[in-house]
mmCIF file of C-alpha atoms and ligand atoms in Angstrom:
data_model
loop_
_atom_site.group_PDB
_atom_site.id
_atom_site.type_symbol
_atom_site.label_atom_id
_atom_site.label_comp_id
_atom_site.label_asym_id
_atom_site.label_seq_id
_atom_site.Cartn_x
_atom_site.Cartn_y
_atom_site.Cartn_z
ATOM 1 C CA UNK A 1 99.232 -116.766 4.227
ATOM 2 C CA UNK A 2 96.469 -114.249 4.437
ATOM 3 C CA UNK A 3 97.231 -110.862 2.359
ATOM 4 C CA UNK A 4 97.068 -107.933 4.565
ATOM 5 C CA UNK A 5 95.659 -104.595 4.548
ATOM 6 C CA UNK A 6 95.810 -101.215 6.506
ATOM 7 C CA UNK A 7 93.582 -98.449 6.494
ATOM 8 C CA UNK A 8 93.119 -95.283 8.530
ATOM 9 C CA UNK A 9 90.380 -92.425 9.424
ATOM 10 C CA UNK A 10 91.622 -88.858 11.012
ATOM 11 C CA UNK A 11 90.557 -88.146 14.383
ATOM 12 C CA UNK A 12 89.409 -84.639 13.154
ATOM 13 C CA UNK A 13 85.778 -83.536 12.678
ATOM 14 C CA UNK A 14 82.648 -85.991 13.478
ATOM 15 C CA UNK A 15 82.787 -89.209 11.727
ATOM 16 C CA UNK A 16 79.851 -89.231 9.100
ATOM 17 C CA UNK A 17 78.002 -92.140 7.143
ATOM 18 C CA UNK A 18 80.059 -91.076 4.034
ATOM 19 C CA UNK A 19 83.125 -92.462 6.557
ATOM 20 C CA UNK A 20 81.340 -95.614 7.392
ATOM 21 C CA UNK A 21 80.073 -96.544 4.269
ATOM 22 C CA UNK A 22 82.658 -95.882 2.164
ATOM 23 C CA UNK A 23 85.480 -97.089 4.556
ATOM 24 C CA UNK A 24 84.418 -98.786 7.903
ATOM 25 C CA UNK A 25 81.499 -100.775 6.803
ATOM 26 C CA UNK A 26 84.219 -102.392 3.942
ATOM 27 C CA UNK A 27 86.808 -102.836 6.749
ATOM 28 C CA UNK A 28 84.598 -105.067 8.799
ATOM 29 C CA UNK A 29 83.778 -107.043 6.016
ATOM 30 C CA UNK A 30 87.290 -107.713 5.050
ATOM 31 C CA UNK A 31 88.791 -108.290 8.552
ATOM 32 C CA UNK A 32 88.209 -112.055 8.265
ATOM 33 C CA UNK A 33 89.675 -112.304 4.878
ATOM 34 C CA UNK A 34 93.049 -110.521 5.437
ATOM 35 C CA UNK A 35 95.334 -109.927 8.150
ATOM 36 C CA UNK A 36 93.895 -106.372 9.118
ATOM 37 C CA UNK A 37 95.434 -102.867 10.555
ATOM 38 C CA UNK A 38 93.245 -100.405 11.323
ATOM 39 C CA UNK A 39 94.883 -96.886 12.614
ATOM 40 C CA UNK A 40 93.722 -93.690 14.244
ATOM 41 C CA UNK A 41 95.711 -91.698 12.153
ATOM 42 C CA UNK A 42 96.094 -88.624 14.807
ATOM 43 C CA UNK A 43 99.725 -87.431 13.114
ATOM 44 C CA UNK A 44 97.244 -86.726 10.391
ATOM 45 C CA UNK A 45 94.913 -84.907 12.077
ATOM 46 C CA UNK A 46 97.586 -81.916 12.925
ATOM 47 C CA UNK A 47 97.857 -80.476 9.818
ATOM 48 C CA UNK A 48 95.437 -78.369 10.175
ATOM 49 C CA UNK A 49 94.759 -76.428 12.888
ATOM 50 C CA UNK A 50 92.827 -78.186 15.536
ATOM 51 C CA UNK A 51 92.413 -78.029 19.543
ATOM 52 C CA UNK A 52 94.442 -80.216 21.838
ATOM 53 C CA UNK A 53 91.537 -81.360 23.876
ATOM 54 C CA UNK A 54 89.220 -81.643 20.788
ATOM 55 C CA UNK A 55 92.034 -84.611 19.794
ATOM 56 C CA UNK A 56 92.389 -86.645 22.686
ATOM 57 C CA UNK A 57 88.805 -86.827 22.589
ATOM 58 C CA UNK A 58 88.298 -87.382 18.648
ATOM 59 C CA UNK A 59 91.186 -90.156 18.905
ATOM 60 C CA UNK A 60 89.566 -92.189 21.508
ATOM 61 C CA UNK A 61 85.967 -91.574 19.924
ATOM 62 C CA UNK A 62 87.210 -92.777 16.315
ATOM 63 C CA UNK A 63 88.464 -96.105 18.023
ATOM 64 C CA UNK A 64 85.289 -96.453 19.689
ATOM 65 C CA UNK A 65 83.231 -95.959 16.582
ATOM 66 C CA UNK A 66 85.782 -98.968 14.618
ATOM 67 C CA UNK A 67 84.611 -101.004 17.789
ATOM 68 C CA UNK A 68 80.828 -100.188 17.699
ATOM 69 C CA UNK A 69 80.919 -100.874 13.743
ATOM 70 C CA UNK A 70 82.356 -104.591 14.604
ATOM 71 C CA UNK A 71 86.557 -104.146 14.228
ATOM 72 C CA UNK A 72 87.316 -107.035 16.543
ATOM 73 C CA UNK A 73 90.169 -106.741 17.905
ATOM 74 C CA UNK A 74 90.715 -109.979 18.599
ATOM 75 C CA UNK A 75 91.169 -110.427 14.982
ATOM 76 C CA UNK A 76 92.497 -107.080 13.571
ATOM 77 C CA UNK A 77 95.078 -104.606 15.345
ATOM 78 C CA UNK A 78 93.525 -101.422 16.016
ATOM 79 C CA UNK A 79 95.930 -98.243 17.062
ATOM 80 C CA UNK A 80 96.584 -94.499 17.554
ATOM 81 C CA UNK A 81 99.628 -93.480 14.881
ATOM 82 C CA UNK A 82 101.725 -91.741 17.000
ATOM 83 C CA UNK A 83 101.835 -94.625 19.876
ATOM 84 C CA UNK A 84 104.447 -96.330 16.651
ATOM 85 C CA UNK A 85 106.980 -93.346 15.861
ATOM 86 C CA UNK A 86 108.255 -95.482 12.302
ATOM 87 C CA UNK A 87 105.462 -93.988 11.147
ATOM 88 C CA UNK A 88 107.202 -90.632 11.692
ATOM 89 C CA UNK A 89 110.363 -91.902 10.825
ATOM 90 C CA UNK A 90 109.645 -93.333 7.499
ATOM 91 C CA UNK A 91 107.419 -90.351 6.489
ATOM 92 C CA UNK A 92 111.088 -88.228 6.927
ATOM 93 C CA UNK A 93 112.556 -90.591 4.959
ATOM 94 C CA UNK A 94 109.969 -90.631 1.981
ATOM 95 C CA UNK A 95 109.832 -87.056 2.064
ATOM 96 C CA UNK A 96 113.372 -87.360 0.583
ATOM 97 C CA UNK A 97 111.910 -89.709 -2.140
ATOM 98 C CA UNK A 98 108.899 -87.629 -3.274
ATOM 99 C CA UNK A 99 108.963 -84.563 -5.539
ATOM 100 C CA UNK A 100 107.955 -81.246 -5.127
ATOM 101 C CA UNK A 101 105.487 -81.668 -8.078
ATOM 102 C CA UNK A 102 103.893 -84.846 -7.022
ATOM 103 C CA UNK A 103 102.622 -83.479 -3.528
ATOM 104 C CA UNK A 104 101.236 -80.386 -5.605
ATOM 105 C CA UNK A 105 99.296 -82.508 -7.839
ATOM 106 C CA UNK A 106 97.221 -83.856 -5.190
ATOM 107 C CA UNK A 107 93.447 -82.932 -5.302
ATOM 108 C CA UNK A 108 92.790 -83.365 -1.297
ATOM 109 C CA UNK A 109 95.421 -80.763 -1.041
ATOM 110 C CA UNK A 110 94.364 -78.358 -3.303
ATOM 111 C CA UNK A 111 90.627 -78.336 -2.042
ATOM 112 C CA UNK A 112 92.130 -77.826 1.429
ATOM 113 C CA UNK A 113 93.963 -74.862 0.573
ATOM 114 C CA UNK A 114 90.558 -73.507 -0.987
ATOM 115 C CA UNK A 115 89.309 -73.861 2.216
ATOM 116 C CA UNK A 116 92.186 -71.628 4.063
ATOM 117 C CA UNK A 117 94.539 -69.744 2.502
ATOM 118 C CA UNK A 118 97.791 -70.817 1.018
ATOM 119 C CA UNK A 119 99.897 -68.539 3.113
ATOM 120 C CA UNK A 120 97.935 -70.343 6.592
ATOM 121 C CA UNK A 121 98.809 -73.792 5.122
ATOM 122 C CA UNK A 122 101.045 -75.997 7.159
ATOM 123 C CA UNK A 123 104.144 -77.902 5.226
ATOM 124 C CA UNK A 124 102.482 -80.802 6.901
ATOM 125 C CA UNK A 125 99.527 -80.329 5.036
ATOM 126 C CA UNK A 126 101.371 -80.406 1.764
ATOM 127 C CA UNK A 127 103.209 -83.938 3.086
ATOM 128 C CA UNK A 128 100.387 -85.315 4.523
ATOM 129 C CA UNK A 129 100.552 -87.984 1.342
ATOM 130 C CA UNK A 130 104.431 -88.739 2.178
ATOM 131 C CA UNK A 131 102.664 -89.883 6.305
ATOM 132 C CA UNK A 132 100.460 -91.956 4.351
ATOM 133 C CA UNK A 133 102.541 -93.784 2.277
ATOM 134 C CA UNK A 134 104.790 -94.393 5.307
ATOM 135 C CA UNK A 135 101.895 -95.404 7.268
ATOM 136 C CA UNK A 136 101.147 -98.369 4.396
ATOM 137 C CA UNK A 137 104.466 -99.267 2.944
ATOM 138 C CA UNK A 138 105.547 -99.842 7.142
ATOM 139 C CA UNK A 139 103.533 -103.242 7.304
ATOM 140 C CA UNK A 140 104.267 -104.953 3.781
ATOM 141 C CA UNK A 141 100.622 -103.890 2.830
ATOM 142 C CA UNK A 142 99.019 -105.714 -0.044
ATOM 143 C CA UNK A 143 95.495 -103.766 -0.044
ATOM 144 C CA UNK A 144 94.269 -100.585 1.274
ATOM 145 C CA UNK A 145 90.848 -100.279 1.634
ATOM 146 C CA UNK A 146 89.143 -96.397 1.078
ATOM 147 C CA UNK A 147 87.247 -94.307 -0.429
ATOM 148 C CA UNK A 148 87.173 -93.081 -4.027
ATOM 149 C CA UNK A 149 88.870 -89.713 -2.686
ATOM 150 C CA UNK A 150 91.963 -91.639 -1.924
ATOM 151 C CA UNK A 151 92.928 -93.348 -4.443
ATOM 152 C CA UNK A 152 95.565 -90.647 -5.714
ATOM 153 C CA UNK A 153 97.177 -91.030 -1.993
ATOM 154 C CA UNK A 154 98.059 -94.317 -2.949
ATOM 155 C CA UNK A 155 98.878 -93.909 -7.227
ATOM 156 C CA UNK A 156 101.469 -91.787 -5.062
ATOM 157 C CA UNK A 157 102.556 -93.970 -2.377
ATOM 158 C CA UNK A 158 103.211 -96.952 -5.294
ATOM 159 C CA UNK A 159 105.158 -94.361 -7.119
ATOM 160 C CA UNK A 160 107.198 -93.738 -3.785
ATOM 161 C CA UNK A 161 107.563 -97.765 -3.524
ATOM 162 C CA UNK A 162 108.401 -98.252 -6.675
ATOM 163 C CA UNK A 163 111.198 -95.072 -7.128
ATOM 164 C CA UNK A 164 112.500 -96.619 -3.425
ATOM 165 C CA UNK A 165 112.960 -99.969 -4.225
ATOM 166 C CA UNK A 166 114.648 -98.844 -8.059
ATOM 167 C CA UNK A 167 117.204 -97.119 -6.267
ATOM 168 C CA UNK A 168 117.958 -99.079 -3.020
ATOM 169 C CA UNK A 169 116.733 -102.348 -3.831
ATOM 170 C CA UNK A 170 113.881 -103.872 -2.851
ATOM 171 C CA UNK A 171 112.276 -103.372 -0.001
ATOM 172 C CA UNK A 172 108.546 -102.257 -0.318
ATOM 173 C CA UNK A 173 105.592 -103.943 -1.537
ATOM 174 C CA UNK A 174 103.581 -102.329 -4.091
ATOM 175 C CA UNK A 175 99.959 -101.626 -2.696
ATOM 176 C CA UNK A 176 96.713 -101.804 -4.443
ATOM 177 C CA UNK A 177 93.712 -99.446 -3.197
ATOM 178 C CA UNK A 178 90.279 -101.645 -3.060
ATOM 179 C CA UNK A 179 87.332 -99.608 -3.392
ATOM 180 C CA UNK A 180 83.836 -100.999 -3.352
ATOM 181 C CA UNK A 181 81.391 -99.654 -6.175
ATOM 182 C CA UNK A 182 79.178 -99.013 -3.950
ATOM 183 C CA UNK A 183 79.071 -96.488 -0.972
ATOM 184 C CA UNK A 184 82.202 -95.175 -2.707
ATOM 185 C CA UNK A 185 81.330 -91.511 -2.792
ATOM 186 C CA UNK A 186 78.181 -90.500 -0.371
ATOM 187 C CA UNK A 187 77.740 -86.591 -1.362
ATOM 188 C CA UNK A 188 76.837 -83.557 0.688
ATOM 189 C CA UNK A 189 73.521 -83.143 1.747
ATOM 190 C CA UNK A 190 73.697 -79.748 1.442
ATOM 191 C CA UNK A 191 75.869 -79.691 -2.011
ATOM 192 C CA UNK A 192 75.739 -83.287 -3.972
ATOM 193 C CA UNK A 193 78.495 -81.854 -6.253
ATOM 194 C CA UNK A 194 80.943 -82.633 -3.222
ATOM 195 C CA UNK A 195 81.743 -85.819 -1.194
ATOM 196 C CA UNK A 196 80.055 -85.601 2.272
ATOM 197 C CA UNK A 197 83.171 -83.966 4.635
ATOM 198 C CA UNK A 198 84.047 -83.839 8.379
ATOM 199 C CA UNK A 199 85.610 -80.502 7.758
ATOM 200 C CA UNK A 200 82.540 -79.216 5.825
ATOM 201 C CA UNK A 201 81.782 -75.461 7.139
ATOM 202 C CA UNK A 202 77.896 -75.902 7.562
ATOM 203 C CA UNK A 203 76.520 -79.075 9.501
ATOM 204 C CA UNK A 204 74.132 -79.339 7.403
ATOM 205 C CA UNK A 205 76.516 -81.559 4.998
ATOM 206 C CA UNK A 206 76.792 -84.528 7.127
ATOM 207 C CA UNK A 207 74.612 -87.137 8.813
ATOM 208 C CA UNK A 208 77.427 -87.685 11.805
ATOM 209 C CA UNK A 209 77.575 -91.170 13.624
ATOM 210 C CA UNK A 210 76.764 -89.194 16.728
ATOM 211 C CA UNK A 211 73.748 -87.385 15.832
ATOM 212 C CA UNK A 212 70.699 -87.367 18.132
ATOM 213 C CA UNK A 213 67.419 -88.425 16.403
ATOM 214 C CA UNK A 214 66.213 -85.024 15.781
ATOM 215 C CA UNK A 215 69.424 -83.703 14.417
ATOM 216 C CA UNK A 216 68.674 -86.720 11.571
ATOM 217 C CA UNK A 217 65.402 -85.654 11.345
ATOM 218 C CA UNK A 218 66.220 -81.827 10.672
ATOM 219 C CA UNK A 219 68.764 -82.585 8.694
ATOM 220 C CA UNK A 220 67.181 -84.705 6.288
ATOM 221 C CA UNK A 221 64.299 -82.526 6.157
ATOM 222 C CA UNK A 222 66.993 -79.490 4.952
ATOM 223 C CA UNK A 223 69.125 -81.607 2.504
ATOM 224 C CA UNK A 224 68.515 -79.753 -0.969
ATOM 225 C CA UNK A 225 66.734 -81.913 -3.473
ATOM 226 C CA UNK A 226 66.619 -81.819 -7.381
ATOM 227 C CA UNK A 227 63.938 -79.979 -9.229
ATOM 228 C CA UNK A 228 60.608 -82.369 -9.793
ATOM 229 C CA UNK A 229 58.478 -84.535 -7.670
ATOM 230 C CA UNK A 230 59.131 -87.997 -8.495
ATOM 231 C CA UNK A 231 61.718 -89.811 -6.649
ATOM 232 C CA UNK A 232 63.730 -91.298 -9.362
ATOM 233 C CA UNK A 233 66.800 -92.756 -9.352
ATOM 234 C CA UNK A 234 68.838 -90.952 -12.089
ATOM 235 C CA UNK A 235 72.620 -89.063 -12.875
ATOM 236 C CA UNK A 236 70.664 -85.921 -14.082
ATOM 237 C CA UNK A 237 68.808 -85.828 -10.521
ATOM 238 C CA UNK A 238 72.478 -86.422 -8.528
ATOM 239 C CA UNK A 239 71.293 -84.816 -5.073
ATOM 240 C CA UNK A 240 68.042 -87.432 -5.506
ATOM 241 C CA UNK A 241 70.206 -90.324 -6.263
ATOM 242 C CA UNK A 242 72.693 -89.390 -3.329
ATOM 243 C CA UNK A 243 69.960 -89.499 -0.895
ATOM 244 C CA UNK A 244 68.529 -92.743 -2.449
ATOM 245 C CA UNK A 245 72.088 -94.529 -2.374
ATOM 246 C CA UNK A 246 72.524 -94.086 1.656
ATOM 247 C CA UNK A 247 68.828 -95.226 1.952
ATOM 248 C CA UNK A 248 69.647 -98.301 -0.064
ATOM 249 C CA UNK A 249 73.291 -98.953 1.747
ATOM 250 C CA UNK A 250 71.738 -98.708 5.080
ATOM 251 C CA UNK A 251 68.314 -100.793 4.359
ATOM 252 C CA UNK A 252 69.934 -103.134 1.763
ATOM 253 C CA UNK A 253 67.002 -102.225 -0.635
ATOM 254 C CA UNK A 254 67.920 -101.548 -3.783
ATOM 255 C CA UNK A 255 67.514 -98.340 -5.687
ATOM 256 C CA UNK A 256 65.204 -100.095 -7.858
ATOM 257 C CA UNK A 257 62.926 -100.859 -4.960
ATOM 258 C CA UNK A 258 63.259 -97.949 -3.782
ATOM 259 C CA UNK A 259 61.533 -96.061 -6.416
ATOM 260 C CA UNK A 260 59.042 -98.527 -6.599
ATOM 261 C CA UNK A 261 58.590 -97.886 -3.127
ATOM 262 C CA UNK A 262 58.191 -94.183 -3.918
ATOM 263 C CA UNK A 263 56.014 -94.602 -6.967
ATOM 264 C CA UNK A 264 53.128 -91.738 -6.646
ATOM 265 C CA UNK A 265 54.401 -89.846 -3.560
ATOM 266 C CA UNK A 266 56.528 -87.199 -2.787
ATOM 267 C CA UNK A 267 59.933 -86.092 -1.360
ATOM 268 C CA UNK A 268 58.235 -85.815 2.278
ATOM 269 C CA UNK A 269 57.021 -89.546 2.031
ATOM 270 C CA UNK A 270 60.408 -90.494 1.151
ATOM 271 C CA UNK A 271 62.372 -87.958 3.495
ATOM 272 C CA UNK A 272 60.661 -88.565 6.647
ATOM 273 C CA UNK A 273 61.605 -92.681 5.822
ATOM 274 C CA UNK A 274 64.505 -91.956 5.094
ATOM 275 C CA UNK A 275 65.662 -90.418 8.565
ATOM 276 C CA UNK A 276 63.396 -93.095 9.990
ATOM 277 C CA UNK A 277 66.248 -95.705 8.535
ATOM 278 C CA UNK A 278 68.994 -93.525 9.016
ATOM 279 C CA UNK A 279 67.886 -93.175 12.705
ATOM 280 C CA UNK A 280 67.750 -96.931 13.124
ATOM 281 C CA UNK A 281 70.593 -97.900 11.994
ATOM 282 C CA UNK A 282 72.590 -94.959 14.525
ATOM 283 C CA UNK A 283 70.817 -96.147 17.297
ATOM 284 C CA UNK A 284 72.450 -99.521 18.035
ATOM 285 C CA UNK A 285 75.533 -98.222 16.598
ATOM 286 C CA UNK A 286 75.670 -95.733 19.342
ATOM 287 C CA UNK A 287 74.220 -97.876 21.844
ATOM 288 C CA UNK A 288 77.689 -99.677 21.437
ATOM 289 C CA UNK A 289 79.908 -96.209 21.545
ATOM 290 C CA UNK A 290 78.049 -95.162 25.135
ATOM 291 C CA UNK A 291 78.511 -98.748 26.341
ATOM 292 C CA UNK A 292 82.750 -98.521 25.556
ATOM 293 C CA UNK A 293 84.357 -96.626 28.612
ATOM 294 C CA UNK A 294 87.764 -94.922 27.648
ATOM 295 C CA UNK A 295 90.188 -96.958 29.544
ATOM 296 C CA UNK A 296 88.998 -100.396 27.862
ATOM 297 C CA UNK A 297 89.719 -98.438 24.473
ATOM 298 C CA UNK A 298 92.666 -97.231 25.119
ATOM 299 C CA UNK A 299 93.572 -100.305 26.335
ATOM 300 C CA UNK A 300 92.937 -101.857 23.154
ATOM 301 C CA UNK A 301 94.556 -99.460 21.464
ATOM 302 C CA UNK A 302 97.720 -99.994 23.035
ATOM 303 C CA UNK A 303 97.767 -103.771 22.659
ATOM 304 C CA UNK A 304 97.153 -102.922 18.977
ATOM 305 C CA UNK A 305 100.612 -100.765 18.918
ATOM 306 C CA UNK A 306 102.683 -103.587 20.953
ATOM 307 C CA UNK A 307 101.300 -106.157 18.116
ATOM 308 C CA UNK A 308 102.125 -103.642 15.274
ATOM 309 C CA UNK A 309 105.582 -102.347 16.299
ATOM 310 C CA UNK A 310 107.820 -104.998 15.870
ATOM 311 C CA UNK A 311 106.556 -105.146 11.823
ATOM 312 C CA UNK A 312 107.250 -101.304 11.618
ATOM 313 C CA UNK A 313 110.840 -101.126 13.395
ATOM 314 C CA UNK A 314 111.764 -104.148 11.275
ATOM 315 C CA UNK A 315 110.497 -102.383 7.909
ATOM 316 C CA UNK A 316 112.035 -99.283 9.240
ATOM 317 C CA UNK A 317 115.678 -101.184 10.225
ATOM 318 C CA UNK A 318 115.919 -102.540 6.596
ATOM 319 C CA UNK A 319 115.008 -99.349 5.165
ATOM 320 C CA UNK A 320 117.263 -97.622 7.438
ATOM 321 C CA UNK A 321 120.229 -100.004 6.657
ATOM 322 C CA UNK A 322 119.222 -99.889 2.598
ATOM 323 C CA UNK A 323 119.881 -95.905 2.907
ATOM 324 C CA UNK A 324 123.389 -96.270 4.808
ATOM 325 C CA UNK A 325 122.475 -95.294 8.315
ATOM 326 C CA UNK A 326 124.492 -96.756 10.931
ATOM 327 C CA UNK A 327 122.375 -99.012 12.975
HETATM 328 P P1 LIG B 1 87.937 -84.374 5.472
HETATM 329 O O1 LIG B 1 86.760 -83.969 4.653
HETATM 330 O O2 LIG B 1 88.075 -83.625 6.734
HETATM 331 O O3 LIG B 1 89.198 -84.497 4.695
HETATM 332 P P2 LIG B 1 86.854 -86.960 5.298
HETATM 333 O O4 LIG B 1 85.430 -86.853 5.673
HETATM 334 O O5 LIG B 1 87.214 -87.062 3.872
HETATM 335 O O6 LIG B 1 87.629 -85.801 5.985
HETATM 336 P P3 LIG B 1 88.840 -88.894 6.047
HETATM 337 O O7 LIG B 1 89.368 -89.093 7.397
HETATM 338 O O8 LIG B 1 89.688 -88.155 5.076
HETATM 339 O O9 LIG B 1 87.438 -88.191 6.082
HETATM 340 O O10 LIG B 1 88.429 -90.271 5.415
HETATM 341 C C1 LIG B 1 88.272 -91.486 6.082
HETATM 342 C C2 LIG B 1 87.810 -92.553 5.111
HETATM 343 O O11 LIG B 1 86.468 -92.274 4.699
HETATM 344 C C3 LIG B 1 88.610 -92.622 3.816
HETATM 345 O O12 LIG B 1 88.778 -93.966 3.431
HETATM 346 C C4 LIG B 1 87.769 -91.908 2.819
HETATM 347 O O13 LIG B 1 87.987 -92.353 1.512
HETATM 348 C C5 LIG B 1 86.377 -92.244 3.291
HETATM 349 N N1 LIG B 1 85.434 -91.192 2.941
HETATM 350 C C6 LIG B 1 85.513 -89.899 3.314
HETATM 351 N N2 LIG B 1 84.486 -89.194 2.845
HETATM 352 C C7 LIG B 1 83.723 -90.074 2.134
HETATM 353 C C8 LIG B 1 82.509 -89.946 1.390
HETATM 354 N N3 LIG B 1 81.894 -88.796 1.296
HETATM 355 N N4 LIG B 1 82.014 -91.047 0.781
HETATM 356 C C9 LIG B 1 82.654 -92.231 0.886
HETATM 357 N N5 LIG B 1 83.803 -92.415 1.570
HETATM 358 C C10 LIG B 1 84.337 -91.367 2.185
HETATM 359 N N1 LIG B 2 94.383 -89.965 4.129
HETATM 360 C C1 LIG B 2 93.337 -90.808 4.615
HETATM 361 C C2 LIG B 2 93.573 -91.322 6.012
HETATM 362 C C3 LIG B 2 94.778 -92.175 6.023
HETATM 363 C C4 LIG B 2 94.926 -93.469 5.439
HETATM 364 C C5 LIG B 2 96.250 -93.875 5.717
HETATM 365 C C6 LIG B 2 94.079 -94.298 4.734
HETATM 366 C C7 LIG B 2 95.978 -91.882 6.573
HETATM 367 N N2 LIG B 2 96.859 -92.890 6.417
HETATM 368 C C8 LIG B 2 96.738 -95.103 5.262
HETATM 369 C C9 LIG B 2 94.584 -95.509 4.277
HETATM 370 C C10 LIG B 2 95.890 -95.905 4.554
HETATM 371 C C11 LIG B 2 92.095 -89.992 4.556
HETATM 372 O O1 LIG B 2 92.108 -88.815 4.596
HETATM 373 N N3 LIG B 2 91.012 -90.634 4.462
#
């Protein structure tokens, strides 16, 4: 029996190569291994404000992009969140589990309510972590693949299992996050103190999966770079070694090389290649997206929920039946 896992990406903001690299790119890799689920995790996305139209185009895009970076859905079930309403229904039920405290605790939370004020925030905001637990503890998941940023989501959702199963029995599997070393944590471009972010204010953050070739260019060319001229590889030079991990992740050279490479010549040298790989590895990428037309996706996207929503309602019927509702 193959183990399975279950990930997600919000349909909110433009997908960057922080996303792929630390999520996607891992998700292909593992969808021959394990029985995969990959969601569009639109519920998600409406915790913070956001436009109707803006999400009915994000969702669709976001399963295109899990397409174009080589989901197959012949072999993994891809789907929006909301097409299964256990999700929903769990998440109610969890958010009788979790404590006050816990959700407070949780970093992603408190840097979103830096970025808007406390009295804007959303109660869905603050339970976003209670969704995501339901969203994993639904299919039996062994393994959740993500990035570093996440890995308190799921501490969280284990404690959830866990507290669930001590006082009802048990009924949940205990999940285990699986991050890869590398590609973990890509960093702003325009602030390598911070992960790369979708809901960063300036665009100037993010390389998107959507940029056009001269948005790459200009981008790179404005990322902020560490005092010096050398192009070494080194924790004291962090927004250096950020740029010089996505140039290694997307040319397979390593950084090693890659100051070799550099050895005598300066940030422009290395800048200009850089959006010169960065460019070349969007463009087929993209070529796929164009070449996807909506109603094939959301085809797909559909057969994904039929496949998915038997395992959910029958997590969700034991759970229900473990709490004493009357089914
Ligand atoms: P936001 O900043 O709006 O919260 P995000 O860019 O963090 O969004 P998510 O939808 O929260 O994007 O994350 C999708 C997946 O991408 C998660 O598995 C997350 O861990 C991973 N991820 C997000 N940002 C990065 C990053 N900078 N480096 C590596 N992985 C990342
Ligand atoms: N919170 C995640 C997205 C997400 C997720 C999930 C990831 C929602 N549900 C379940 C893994 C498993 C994020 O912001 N990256």
């Amino acid at each position: 029996m193959k183990q399975r896992i279950f990930s997600g990406v919000q349909p909110s903001g433009n997908l960057h190569i922080g996303n792929y690299l630390g999520a996607i790119k891992n998700w292909v890799e593992l969808q021959d291994e394990y029985e995969s689920i990959f969601c569009v995790v639109d519920l998600h996305a409406i915790t913070v404000p956001q436009d109707p139209e803006t999400l009915r185009k994000k969702t669709i895009e976001i399963a295109k992009i899990y397409l174009a970076a080589g989901i197959d859905p012949e072999k993994s079930s891809i789907f929006i969140q909301s097409h299964v309403p256990e999700h929903a229904e769990l998440a109610w039920i969890l958010n009788t589990i979790a404590k006050i405290p816990e959700l407070e605790k949780m970093t992603q939370f408190k840097d979103k309510l830096q970025k808007e004020s406390r009295e804007s925030a959303s109660v869905g905001l603050f339970d976003y972590p209670a969704l995501m637990a339901a969203d994993i503890l639904l299919y039996n998941t062994q393994t959740v693949p993500v990035g570093e940023d996440q890995i308190q989501h799921i501490e969280l959702t284990r404690t959830l299992a866990k507290r669930f199963n001590h006082r009802f029995g048990d009924t949940f599997i205990i999940p285990e996050p699986f991050v890869r070393k590398e590609g973990m944590r890509i960093m702003g471009l325009d602030d390598p103190i911070k992960k790369m972010s979708k809901s960063a204010k300036s665009e100037y953050n993010y390389i998107s999966l959507i940029d056009s070739e001269e948005t790459v260019r200009r981008k790179i060319k404005k990322a902020v770079t560490d005092s010096g001229t050398e192009i070494v590889y080194s924790d004291d030079k962090p927004a250096l070694k950020n740029l010089i991990n996505i140039y290694s992740l997307l040319s397979e050279k390593s950084s090693k090389e890659i100051e070799q490479m550099y050895a005598g010549k300066g940030y422009a040298d290395f800048k200009n290649d850089l959006a010169e790989v960065i460019i070349n590895f969007l463009k087929p990428f993209q070529e796929k997206i164009n070449a996807l037309s909506d109603e094939k996706v959301l085809e797909i996207l559909k057969q994904g929920a039929e496949k998915v929503r038997p395992l959910a309602k029958q997590k969700l019927d034991e759970v229900k039946k473990k709490i004493g509702f009357v089914l």
